[in-house]
PDB file of C-alpha atoms in Angstrom:
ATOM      1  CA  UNK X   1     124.150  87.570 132.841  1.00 36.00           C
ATOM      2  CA  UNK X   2     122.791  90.285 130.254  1.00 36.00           C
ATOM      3  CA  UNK X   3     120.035  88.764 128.199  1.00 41.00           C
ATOM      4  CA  UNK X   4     118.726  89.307 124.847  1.00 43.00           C
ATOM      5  CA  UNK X   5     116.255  92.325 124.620  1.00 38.00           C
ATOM      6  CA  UNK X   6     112.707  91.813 124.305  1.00 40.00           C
ATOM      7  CA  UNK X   7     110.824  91.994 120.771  1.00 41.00           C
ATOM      8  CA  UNK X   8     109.140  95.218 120.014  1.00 40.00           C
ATOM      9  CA  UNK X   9     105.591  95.013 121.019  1.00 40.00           C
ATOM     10  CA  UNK X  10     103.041  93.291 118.153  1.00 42.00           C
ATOM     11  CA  UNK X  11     100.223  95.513 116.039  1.00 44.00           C
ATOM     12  CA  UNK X  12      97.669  93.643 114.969  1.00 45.00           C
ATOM     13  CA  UNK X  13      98.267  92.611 111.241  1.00 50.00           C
ATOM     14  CA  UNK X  14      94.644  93.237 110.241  1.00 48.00           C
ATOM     15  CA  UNK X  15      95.448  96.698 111.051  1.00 49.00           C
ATOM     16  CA  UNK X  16      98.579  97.052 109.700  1.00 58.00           C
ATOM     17  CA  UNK X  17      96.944  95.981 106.204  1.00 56.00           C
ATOM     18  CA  UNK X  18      94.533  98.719 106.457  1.00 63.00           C
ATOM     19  CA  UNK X  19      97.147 100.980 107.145  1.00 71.00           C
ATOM     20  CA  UNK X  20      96.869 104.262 104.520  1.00 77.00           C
ATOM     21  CA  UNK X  21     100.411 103.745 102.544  1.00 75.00           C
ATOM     22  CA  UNK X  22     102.618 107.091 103.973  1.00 83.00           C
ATOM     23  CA  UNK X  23     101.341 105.664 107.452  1.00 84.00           C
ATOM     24  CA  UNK X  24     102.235 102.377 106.894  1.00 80.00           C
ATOM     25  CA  UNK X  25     105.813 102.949 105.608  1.00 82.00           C
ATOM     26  CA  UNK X  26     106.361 105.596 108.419  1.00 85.00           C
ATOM     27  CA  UNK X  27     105.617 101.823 111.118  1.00 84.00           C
ATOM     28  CA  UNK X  28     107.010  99.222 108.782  1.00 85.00           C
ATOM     29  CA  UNK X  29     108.774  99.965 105.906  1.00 86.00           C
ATOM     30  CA  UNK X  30     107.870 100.932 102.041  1.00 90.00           C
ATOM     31  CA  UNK X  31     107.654  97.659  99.659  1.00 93.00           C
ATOM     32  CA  UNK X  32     109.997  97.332  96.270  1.00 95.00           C
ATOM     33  CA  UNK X  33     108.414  94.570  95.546  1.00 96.00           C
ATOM     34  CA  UNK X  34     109.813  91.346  93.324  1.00 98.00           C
ATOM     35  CA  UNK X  35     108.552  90.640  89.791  1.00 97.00           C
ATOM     36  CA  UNK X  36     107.935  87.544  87.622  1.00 97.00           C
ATOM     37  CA  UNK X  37     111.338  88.742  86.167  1.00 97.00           C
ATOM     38  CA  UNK X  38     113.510  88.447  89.345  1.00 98.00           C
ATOM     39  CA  UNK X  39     111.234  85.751  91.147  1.00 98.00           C
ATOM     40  CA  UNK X  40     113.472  83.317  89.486  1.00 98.00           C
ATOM     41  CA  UNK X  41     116.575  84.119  90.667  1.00 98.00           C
ATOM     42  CA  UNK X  42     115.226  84.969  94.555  1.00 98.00           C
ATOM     43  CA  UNK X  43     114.064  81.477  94.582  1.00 98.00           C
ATOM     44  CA  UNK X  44     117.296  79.942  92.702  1.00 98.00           C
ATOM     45  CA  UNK X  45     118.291  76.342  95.523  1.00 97.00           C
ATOM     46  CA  UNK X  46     114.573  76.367  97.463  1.00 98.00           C
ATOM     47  CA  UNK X  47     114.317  72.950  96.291  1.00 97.00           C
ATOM     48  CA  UNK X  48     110.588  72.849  98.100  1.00 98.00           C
ATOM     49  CA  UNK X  49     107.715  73.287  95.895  1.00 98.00           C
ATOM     50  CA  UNK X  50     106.620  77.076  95.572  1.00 98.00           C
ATOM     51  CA  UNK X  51     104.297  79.060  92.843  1.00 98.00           C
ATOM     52  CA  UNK X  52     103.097  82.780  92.333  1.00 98.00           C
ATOM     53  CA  UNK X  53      99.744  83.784  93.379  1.00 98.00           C
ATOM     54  CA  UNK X  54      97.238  86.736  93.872  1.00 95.00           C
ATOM     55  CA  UNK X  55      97.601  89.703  90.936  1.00 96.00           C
ATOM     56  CA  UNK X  56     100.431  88.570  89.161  1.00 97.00           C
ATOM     57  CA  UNK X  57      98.691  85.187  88.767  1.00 98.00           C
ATOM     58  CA  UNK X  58      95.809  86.469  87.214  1.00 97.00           C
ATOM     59  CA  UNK X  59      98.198  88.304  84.636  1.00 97.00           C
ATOM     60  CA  UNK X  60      99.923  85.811  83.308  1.00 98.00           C
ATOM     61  CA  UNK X  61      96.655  83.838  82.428  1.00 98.00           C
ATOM     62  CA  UNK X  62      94.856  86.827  80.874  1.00 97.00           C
ATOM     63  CA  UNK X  63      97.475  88.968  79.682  1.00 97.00           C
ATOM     64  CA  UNK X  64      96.155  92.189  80.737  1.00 97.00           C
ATOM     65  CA  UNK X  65      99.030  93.891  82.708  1.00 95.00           C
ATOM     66  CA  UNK X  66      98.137  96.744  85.858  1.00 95.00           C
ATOM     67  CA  UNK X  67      99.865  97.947  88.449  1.00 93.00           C
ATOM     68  CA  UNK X  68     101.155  95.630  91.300  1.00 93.00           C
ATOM     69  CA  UNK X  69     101.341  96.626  94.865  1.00 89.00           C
ATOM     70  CA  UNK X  70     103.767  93.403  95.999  1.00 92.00           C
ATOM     71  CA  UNK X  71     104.885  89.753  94.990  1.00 96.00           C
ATOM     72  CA  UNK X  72     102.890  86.794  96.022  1.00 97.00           C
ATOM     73  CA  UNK X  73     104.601  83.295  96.339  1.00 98.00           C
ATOM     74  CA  UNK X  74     103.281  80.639  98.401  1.00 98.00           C
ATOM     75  CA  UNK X  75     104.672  77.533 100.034  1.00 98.00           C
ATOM     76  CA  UNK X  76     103.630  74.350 101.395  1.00 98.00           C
ATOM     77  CA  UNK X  77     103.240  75.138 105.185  1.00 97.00           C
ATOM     78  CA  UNK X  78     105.266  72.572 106.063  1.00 97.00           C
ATOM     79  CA  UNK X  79     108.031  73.946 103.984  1.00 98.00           C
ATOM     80  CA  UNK X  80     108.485  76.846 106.033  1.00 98.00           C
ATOM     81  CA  UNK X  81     111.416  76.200 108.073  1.00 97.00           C
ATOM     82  CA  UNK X  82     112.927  74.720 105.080  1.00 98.00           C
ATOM     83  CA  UNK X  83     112.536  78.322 103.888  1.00 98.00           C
ATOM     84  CA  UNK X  84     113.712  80.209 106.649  1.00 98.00           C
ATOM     85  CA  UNK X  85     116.627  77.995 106.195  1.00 97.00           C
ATOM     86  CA  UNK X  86     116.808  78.238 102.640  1.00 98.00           C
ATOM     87  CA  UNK X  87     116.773  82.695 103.287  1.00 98.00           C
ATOM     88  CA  UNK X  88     119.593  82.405 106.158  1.00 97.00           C
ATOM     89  CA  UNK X  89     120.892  85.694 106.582  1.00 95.00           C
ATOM     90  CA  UNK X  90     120.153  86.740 103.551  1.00 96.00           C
ATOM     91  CA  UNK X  91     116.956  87.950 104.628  1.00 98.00           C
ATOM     92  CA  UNK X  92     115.033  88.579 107.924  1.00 97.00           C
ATOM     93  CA  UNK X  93     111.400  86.848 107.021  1.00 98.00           C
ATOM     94  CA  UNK X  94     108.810  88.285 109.424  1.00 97.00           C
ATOM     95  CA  UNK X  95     105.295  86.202 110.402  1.00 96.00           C
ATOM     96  CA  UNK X  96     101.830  88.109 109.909  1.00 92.00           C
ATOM     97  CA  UNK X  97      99.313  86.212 111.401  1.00 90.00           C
ATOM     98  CA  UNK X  98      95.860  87.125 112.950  1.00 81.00           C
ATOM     99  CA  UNK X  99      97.446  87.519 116.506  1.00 75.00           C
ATOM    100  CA  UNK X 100     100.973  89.183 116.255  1.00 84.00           C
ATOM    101  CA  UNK X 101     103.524  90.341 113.463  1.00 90.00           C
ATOM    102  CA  UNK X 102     107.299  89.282 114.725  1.00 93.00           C
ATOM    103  CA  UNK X 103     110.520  88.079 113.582  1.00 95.00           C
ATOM    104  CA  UNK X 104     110.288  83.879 112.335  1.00 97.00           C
ATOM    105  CA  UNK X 105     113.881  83.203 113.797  1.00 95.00           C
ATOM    106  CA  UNK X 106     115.025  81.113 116.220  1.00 94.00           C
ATOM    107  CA  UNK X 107     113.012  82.811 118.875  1.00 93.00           C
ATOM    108  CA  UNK X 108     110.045  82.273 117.226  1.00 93.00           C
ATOM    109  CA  UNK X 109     110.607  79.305 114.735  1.00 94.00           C
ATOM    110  CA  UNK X 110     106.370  78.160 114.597  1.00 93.00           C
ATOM    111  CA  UNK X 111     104.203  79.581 112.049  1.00 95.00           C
ATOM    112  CA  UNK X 112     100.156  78.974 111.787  1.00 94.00           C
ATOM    113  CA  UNK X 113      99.819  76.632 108.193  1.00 95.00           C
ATOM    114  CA  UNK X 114      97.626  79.945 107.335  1.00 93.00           C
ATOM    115  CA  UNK X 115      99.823  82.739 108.077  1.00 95.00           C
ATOM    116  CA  UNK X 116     102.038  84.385 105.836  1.00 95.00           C
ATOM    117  CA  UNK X 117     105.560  85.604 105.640  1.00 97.00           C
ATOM    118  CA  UNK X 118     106.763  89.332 104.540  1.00 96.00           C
ATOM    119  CA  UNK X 119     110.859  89.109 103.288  1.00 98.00           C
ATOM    120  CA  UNK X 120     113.080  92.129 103.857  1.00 97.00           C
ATOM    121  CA  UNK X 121     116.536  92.357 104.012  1.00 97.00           C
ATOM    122  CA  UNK X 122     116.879  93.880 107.072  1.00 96.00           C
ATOM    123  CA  UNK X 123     115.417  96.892 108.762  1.00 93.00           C
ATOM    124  CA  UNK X 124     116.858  99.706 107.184  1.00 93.00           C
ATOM    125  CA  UNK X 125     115.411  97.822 103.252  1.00 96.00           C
ATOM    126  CA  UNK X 126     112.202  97.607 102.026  1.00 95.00           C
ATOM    127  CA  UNK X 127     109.896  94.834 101.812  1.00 96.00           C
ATOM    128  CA  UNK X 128     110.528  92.235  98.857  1.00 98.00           C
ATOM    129  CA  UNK X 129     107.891  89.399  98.807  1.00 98.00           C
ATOM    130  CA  UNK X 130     104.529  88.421 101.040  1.00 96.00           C
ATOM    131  CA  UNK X 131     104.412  84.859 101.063  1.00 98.00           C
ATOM    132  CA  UNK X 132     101.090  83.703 102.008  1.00 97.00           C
ATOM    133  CA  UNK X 133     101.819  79.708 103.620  1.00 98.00           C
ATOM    134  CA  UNK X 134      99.232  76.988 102.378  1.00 98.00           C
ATOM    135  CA  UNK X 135      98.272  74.597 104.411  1.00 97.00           C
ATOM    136  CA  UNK X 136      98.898  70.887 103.262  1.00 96.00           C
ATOM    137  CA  UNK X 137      97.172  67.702 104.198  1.00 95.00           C
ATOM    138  CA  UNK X 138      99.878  64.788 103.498  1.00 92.00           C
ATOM    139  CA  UNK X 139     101.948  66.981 101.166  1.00 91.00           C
ATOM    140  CA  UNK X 140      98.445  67.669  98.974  1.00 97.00           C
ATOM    141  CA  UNK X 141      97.472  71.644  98.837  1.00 98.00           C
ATOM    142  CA  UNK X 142      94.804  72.821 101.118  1.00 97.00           C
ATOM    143  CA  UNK X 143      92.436  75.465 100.811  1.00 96.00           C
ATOM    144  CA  UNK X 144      92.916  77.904 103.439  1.00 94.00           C
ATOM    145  CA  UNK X 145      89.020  78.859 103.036  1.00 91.00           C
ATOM    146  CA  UNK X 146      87.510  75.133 103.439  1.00 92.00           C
ATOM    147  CA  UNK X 147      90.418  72.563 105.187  1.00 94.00           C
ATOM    148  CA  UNK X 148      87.849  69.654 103.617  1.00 94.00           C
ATOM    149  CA  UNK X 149      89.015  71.221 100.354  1.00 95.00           C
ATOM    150  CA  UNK X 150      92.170  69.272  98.977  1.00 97.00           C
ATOM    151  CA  UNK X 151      93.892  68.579  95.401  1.00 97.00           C
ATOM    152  CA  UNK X 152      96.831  67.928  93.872  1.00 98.00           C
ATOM    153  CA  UNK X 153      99.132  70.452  93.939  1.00 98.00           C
ATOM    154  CA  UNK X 154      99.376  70.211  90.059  1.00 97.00           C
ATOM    155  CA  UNK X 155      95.261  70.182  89.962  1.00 98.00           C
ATOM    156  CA  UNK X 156      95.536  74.124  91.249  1.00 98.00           C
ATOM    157  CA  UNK X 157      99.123  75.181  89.450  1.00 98.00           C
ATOM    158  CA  UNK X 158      99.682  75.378  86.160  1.00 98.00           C
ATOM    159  CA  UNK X 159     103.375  76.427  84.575  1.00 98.00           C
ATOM    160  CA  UNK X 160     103.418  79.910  81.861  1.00 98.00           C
ATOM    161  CA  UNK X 161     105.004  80.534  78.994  1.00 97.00           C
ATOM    162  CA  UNK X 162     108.169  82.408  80.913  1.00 97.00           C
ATOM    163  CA  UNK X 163     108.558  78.973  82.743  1.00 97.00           C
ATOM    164  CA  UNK X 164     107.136  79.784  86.349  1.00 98.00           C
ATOM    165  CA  UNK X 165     104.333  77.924  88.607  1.00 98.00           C
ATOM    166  CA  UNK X 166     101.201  80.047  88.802  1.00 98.00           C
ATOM    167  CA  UNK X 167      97.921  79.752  91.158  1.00 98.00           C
ATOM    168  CA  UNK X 168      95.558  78.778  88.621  1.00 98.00           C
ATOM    169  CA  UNK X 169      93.556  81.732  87.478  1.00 97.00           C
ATOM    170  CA  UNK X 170      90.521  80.281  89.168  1.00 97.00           C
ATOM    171  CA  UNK X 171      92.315  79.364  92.582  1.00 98.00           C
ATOM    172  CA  UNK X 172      93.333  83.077  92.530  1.00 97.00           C
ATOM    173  CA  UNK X 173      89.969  84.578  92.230  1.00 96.00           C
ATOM    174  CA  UNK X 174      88.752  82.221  95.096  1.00 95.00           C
ATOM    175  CA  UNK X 175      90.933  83.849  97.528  1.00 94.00           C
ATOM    176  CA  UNK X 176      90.252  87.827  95.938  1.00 94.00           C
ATOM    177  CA  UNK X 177      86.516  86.607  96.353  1.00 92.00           C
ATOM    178  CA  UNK X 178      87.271  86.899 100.457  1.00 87.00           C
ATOM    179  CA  UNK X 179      88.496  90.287 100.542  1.00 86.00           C
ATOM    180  CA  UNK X 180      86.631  92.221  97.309  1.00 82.00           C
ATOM    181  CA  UNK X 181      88.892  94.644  97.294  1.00 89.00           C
ATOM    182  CA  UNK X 182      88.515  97.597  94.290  1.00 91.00           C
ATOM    183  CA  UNK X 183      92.153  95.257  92.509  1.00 93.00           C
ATOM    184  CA  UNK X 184      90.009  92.029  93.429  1.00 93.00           C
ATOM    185  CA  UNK X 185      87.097  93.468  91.433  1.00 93.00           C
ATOM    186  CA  UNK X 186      89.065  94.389  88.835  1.00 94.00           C
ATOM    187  CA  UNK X 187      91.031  91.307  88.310  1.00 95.00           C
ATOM    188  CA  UNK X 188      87.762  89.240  88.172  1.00 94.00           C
ATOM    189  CA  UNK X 189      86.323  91.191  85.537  1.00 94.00           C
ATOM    190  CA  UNK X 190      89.068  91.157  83.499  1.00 96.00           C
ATOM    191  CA  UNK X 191      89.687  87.178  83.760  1.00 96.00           C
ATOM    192  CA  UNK X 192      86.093  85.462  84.757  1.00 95.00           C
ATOM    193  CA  UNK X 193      84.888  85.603  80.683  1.00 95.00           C
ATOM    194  CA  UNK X 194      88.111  84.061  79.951  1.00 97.00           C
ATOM    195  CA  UNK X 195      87.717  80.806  82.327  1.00 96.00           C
ATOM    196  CA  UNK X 196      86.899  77.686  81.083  1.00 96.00           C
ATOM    197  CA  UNK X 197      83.107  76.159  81.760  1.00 96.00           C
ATOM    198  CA  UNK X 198      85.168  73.676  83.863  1.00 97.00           C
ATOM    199  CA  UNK X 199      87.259  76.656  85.429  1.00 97.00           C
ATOM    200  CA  UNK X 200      84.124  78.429  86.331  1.00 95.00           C
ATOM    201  CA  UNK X 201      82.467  75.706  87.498  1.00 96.00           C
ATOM    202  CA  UNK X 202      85.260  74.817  90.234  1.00 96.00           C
ATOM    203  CA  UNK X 203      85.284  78.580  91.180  1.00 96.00           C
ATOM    204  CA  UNK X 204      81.472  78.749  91.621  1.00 95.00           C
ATOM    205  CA  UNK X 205      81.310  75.860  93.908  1.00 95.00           C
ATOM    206  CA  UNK X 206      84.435  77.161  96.347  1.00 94.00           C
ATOM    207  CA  UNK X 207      83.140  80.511  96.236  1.00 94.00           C
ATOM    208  CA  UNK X 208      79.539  78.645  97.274  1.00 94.00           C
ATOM    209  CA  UNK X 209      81.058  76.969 100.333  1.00 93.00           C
ATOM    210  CA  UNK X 210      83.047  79.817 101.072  1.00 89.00           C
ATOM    211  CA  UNK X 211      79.760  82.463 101.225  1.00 90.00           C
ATOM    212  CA  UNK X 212      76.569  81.139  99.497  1.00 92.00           C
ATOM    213  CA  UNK X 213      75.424  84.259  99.076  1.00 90.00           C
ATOM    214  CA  UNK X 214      78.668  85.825  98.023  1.00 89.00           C
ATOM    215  CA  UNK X 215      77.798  88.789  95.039  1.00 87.00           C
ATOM    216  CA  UNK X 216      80.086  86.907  92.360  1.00 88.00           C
ATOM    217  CA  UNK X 217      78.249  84.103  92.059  1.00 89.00           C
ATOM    218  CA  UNK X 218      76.081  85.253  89.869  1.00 85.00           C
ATOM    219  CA  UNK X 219      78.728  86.231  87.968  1.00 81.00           C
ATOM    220  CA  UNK X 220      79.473  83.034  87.623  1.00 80.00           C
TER     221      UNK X 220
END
């Protein structure tokens, strides 16, 4: 009886991030990435709770516009086969984790709550959206950096002007504090003398248990 072919072998995703970007579209595929104006309508019947993150999030809270590489959404971990549900065959969702990058179909329907998705529509289209998963602790979000970290998901959200959920601009900087990257820098000097006392505060002590001698905190 014929069987199904084997999946293509896995490169590990830390590399493939690191990729230059005519090397990494030459392996996997160029990005044309979703935007705040089209998010909407991707997302139009996921009845699950989802909200933008990374770049884009720190945009709509300081108003200062640059260029954006991809589209960050994330979902409740234990939303995600509600999602790949929700996508159908629509879309062919692929799972980046730490140990393997391969399809999340039926072959492969488990996900790690700190993985993260990349959307395309099929091989031959360009990647759409990165959806980073957050963990959850009995439905409440969970930081990714520190599981002992949990809130209300509407303690780390907030909801813009143009009617979407956004990573608080503080929850976003947490998470560009790991990887310091030249955008990361960027974003966090643009945004950090517009946070709150309070705002700053929070970020300061997650950056603290993240790395206590992490650079930005005395920034903050």
């Amino acid at each position: 009886m014929p069987t199904d072919p084997p999946p293509p072998p896995s490169p590990e995703p830390a590399a493939v991030a690191h990729l230059p970007p005519a090397a990494f579209d030459r392996w996997y595929g160029g990005w044309d990435p979703l935007t705040p104006s089209t998010i909407a309508e991707f997302m139009d019947g996921f009845d699950r709770p989802w909200w933008i993150t990374g770049g884009w999030s720190v945009e709509a809270f300081t108003g200062v516009s640059r260029p954006h590489e991809d589209m960050d959404v994330s979902i409740l971990a234990s939303d995600a086969e509600a999602f790949r549900l929700f996508l159908g065959d629509r879309w062919t969702p692929w799972n980046v984790d730490d140990s393997w990058f391969r399809p999340f179909d039926d072959r492969f329907p488990e996900v790690r709550p700190d993985s993260q998705l990349w959307i395309r529509r099929d091989a031959q289209s360009p990647w759409v959206l990165d959806v980073p998963l957050t963990p959850d602790t009995r439905g409440r979000w969970t930081n990714k950096r520190n599981p002992e970290h949990t809130e209300d998901l509407d303690d780390v959200t907030w909801v813009a002007p143009d009617g979407l959920r956004y990573a608080r601009a503080e929850v976003a900087l947490m998470f560009k504090a790991a990887q310091a990257r030249e955008k990361d820098r960027w974003d966090a000097a643009v945004c950090l003398p517009m946070l709150s006392e309070e705002s700053r505060a929070w970020l300061r002590g997650a950056v603290a248990a993240m790395d206590p001698s992490h650079a930005w905190l005395s920034s903050l």
